[in-house]
PDB file of N, CA and C in Angstrom:
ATOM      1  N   UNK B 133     -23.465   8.974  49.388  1.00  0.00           N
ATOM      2  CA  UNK B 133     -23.226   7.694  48.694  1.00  0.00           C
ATOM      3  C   UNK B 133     -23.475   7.869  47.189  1.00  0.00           C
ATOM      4  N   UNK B 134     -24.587   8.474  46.808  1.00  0.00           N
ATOM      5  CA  UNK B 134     -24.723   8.561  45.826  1.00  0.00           C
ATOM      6  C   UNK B 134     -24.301   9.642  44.473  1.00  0.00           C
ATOM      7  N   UNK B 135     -23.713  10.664  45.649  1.00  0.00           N
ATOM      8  CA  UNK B 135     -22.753  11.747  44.876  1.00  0.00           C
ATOM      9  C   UNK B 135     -21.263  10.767  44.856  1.00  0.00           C
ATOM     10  N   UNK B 136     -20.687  10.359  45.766  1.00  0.00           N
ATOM     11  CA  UNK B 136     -19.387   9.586  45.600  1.00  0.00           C
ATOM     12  C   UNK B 136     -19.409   8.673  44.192  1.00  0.00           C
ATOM     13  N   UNK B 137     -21.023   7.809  44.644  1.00  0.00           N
ATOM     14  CA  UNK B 137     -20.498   7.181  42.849  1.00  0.00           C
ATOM     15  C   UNK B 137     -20.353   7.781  41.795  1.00  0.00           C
ATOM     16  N   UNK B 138     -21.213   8.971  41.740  1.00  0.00           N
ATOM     17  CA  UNK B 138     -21.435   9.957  40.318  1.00  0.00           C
ATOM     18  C   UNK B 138     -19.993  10.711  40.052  1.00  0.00           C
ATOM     19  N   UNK B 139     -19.374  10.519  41.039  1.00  0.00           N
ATOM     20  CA  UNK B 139     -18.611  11.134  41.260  1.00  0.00           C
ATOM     21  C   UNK B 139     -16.996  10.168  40.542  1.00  0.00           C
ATOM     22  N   UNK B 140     -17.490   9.236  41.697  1.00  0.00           N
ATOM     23  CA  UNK B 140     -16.362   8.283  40.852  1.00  0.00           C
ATOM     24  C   UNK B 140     -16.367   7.636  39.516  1.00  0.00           C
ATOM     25  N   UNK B 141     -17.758   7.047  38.702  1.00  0.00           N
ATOM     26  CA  UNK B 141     -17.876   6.965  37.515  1.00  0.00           C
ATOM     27  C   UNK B 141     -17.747   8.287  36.564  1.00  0.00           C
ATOM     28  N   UNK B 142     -17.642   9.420  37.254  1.00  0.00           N
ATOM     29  CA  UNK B 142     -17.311  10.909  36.259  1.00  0.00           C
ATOM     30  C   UNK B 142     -15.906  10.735  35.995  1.00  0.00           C
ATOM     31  N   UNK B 143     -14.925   9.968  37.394  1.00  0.00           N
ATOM     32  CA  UNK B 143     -13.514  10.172  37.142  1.00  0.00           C
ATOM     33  C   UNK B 143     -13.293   8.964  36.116  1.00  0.00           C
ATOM     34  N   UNK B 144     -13.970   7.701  36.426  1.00  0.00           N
ATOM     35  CA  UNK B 144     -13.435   6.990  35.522  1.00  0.00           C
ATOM     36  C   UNK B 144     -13.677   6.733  34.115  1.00  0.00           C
ATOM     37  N   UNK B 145     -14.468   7.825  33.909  1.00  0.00           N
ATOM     38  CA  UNK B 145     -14.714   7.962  32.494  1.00  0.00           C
ATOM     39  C   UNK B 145     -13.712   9.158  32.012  1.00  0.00           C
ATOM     40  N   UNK B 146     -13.548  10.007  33.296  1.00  0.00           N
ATOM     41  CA  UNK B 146     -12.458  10.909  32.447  1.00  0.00           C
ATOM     42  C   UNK B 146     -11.110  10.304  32.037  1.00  0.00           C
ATOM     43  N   UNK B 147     -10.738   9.042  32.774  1.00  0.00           N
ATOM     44  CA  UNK B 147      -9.631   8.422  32.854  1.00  0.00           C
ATOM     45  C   UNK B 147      -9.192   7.665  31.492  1.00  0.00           C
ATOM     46  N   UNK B 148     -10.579   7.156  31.496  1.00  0.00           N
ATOM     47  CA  UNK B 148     -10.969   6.251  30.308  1.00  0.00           C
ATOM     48  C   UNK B 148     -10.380   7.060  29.154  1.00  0.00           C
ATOM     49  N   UNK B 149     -10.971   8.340  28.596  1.00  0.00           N
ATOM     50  CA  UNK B 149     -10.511   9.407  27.664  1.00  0.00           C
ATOM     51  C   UNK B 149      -9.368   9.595  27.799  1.00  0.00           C
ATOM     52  N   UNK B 150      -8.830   9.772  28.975  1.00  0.00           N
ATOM     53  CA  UNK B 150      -7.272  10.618  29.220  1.00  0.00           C
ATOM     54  C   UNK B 150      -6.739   9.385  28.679  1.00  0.00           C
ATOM     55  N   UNK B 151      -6.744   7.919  28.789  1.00  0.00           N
ATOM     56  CA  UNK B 151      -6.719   6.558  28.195  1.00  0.00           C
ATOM     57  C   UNK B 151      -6.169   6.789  27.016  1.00  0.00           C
ATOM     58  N   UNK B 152      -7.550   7.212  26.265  1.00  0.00           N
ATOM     59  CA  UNK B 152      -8.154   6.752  24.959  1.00  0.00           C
ATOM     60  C   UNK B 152      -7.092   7.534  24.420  1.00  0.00           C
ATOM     61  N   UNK B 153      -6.832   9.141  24.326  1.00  0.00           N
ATOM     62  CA  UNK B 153      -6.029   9.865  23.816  1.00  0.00           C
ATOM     63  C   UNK B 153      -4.664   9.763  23.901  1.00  0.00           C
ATOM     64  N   UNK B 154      -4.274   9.247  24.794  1.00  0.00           N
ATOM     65  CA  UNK B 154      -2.561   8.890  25.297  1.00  0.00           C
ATOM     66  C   UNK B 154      -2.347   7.821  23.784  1.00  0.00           C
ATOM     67  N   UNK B 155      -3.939   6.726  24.195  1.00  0.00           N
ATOM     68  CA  UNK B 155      -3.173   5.350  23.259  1.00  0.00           C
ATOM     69  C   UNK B 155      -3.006   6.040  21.657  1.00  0.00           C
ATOM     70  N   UNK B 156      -4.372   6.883  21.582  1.00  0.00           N
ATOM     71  CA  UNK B 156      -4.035   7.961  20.329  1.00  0.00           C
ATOM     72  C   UNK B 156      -3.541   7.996  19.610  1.00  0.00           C
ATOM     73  N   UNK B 157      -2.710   9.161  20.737  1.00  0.00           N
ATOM     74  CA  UNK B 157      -0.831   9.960  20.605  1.00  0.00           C
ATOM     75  C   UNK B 157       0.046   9.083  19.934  1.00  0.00           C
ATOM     76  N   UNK B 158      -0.112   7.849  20.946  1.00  0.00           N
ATOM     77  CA  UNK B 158       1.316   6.739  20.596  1.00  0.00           C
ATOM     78  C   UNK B 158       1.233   5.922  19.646  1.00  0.00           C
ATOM     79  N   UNK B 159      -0.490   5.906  19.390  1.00  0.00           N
ATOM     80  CA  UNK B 159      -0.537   5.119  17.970  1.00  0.00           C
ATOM     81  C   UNK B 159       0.017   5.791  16.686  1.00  0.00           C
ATOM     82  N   UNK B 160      -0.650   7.133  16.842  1.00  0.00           N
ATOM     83  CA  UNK B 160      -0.284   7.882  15.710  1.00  0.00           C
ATOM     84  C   UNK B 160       1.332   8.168  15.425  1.00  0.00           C
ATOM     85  N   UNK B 161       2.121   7.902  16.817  1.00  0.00           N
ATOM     86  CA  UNK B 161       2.988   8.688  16.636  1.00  0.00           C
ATOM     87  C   UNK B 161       3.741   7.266  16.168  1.00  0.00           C
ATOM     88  N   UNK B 162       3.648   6.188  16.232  1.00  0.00           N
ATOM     89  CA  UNK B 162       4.258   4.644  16.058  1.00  0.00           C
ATOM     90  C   UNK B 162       3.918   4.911  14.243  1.00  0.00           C
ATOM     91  N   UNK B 163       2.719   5.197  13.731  1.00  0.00           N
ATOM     92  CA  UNK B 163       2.185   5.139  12.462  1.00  0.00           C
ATOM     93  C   UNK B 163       3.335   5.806  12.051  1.00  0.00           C
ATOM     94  N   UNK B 164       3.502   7.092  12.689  1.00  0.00           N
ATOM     95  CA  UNK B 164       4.570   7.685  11.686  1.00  0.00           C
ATOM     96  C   UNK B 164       5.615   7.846  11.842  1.00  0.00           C
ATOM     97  N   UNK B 165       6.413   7.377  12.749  1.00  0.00           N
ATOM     98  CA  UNK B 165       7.764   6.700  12.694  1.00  0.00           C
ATOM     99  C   UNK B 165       7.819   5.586  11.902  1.00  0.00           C
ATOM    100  N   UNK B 166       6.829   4.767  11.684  1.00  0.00           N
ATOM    101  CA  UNK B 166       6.782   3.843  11.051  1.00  0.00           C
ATOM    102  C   UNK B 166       7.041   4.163   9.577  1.00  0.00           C
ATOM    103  N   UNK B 167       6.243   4.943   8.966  1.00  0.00           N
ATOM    104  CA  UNK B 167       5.678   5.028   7.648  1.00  0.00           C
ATOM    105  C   UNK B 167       7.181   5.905   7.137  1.00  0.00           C
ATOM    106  N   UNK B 168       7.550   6.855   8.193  1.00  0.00           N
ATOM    107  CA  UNK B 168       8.915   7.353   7.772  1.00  0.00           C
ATOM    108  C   UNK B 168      10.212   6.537   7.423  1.00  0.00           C
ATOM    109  N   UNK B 169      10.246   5.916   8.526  1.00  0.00           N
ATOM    110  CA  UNK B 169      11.129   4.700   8.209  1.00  0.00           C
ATOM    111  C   UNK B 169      11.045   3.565   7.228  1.00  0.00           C
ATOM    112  N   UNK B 170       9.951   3.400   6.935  1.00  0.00           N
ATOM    113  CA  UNK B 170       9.721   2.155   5.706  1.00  0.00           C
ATOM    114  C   UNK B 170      10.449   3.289   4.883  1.00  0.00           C
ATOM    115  N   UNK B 171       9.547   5.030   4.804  1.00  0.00           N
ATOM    116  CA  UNK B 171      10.055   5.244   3.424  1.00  0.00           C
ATOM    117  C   UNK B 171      12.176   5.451   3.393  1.00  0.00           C
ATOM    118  N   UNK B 172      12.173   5.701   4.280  1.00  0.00           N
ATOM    119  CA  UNK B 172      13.625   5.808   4.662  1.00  0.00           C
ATOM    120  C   UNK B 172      14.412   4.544   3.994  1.00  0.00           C
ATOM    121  N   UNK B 173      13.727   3.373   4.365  1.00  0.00           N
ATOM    122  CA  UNK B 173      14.482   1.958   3.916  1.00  0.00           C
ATOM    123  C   UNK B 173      14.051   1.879   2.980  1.00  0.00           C
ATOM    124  N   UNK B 174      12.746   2.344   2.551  1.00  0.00           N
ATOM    125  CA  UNK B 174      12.820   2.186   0.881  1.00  0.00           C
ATOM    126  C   UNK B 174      13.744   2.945  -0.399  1.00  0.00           C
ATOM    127  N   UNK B 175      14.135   4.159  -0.010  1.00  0.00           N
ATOM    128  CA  UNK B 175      14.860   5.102  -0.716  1.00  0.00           C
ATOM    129  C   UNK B 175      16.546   4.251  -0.446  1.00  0.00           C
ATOM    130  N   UNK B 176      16.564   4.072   1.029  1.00  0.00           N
ATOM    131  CA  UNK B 176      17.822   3.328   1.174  1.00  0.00           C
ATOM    132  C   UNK B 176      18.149   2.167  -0.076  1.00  0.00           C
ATOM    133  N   UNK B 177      17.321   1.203   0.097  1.00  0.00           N
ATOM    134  CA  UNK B 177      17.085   0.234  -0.871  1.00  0.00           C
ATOM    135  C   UNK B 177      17.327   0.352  -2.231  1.00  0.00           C
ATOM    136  N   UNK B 178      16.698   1.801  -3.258  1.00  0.00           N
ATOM    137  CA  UNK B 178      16.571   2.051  -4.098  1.00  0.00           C
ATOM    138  C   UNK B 178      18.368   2.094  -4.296  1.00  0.00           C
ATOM    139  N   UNK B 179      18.613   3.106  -3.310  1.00  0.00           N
ATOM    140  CA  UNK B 179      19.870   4.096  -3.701  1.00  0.00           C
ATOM    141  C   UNK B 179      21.613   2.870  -3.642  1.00  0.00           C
ATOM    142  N   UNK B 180      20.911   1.793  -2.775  1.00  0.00           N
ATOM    143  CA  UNK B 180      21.721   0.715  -2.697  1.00  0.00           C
ATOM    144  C   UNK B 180      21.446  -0.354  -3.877  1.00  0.00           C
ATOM    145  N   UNK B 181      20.535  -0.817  -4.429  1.00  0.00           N
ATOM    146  CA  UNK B 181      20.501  -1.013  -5.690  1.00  0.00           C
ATOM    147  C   UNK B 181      20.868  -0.543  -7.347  1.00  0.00           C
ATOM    148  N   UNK B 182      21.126   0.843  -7.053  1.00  0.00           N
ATOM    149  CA  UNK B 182      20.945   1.329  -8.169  1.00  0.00           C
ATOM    150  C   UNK B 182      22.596   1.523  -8.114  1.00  0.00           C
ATOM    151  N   UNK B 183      23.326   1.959  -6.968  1.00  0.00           N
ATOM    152  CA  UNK B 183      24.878   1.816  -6.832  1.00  0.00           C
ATOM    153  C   UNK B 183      25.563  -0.051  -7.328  1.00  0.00           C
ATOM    154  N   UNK B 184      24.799  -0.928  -6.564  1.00  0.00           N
ATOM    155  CA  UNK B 184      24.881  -2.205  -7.058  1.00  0.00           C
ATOM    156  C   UNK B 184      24.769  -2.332  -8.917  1.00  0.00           C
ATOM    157  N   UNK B 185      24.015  -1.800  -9.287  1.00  0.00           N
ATOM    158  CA  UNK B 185      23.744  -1.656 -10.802  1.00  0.00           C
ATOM    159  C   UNK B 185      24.730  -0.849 -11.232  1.00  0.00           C
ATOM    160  N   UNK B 186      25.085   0.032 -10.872  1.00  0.00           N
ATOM    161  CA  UNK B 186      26.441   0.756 -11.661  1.00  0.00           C
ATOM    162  C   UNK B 186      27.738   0.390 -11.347  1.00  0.00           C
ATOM    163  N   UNK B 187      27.512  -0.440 -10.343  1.00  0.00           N
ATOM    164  CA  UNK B 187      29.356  -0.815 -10.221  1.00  0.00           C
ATOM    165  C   UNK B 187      29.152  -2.125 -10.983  1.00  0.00           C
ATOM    166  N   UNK B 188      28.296  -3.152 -11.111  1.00  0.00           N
ATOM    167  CA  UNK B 188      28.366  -4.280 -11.664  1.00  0.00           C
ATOM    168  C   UNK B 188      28.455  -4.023 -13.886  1.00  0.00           C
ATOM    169  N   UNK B 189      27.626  -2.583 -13.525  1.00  0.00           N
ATOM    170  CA  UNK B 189      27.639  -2.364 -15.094  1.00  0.00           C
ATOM    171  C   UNK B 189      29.039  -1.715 -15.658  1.00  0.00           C
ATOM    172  N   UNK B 190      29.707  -1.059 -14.518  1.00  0.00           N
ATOM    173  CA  UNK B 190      30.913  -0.557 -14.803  1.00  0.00           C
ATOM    174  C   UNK B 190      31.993  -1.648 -14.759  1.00  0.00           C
ATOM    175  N   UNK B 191      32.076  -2.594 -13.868  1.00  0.00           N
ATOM    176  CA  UNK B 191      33.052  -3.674 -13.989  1.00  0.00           C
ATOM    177  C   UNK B 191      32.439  -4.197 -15.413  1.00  0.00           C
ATOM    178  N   UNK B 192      31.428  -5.059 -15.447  1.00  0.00           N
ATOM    179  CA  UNK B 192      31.077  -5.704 -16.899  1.00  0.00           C
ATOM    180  C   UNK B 192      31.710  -6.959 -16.364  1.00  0.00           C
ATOM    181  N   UNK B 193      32.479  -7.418 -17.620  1.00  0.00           N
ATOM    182  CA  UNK B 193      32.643  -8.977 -17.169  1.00  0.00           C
ATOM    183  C   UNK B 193      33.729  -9.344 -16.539  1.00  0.00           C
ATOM    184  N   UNK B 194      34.486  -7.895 -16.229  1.00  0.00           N
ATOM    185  CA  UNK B 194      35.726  -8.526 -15.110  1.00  0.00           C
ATOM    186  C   UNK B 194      34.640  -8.760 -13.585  1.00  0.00           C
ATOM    187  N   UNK B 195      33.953  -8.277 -13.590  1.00  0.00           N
ATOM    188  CA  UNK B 195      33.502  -9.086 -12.237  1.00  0.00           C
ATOM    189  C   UNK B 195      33.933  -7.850 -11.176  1.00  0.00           C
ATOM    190  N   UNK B 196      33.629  -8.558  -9.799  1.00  0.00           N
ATOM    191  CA  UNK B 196      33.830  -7.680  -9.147  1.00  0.00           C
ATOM    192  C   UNK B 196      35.406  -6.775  -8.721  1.00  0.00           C
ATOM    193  N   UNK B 197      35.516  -5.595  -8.253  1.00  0.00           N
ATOM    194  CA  UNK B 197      37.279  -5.359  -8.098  1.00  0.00           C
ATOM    195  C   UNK B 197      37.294  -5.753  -6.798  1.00  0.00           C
TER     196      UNK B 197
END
């Protein structure tokens, strides 16, 4: 009886860890899909603004073609 519990609170603490590290993995790995992609949409952003700025500076006041 008393090896079964030691036994079973050993597994569910290993479980707990095997847990802890999975949520980890997926946190870390969410962080940096994340952080890639912001920078991804941020460069996007830039590179779509700055095209917006040269076609509006190249038309001038005819406006758009």
């Amino acid at each position: 009886m008393n090896t079964e519990e030691n036994l079973k609170s050993m597994l569910a603490t290993t479980g707990e860890w095997l847990f802890i590290g999975l949520a980890a993995m997926v946190v870390a790995r969410l962080v940096l899909t994340l952080t890639t992609t912001v920078s991804l949409v941020g460069v996007a952003m830039v590179a779509v603004g700055a095209l917006a700025y040269l076609a509006g500076f190249r038309a001038g006041s005819g406006g758009a073609r």
